[in-house]
């Protein structure tokens, strides 16, 4: 009688296949979650208005790089601490001087910011730092910081008598194209305002050392009934304030502006258009209007009377302050003669008839002599 032979079956029993697959899948998911896990940071804010857990994002140059995961009152009750999960790729940039701020719509007297957030909601902006010291705790800035001086582009300063309707973020325009923006401003001891502006790298070649900047935050009206002038800025600059930029045609070949250069911010279009100050000594100011009466030569407008002042001499003469187009600087000579052109009625008829509708103007006969900016 033969005996049964018992053989051990080699390999793994089918019953273990599913558990093993589950372990492998779980391990793979765990590895992936660890590999792709974000980096938690803490951001201190004064308050959490407009911030929503799992909704408010951290954005850098329009791209989402983090999201708010929790909001807690700070231990000292002086603010709130946000727990933010940053993308893993941001780890090299989480350094001490990394800057954060809340971008939201703000409407105040003379100031409108964050218009883009009205539809998308508030978000947290981020600006890279230059430190090499890692950090995981940060304090948000009250406003968007200026573009770093090390960034490509042109960093300039404008000196103005007042801030007008400008604000941080107001655009710098050339031919109605936004080429830069206002970054910061500060009141000086002499009561002037210094305004820091930034010109984008692709447009910095447009700014010359003789370029003119003027405030265009609205509509400028000048002149009288016969010579009314209205200059309307772009719609964008009317809404949020703006600065227009232009280089006079005669100075277009002047050297390019350099970082740190200081320019004058003129009050308006007319003042910026004529840049060389000059004075005319007149016997009377009759038929001359401040801010309107032009100086013409061979039909071309090359200057404008900006202000009239009565002198304290015996004859009570008048001094006219003029802003002159730089291209006409050659006329600033001792022997140049100026005279007023206005309608004249005589037995021969009416002369200078065109000035009845266009208004009186000043013209001149070029002369020689030394250069002068005070002429009679």
XYZ file of C-alpha atoms in Angstrom, residues 45-53 56 68 71 73 79-82 101-106 117 121-124:
28
model
C -1.420 90.222 11.717
C -3.163 93.017 13.597
C -6.523 91.413 12.778
C -7.898 88.716 10.488
C -10.530 90.789 8.657
C -11.041 89.342 5.177
C -8.967 86.213 5.934
C -10.714 82.813 5.563
C -9.305 79.380 6.490
C -7.270 82.911 1.553
C -4.167 79.807 5.259
C -6.332 81.440 12.588
C -5.468 84.786 18.674
C -3.039 90.365 17.107
C -3.737 87.094 15.353
C -1.422 84.332 14.213
C -2.113 82.701 10.871
C 1.112 91.908 3.471
C -2.651 91.612 3.020
C -3.929 92.800 -0.355
C -7.515 93.976 -0.062
C -9.792 96.695 -1.369
C -9.506 99.925 0.615
C -9.654 92.007 -4.881
C -11.314 88.372 -2.468
C -8.405 89.324 -0.223
C -5.083 87.519 -0.523
C -1.656 87.675 1.084
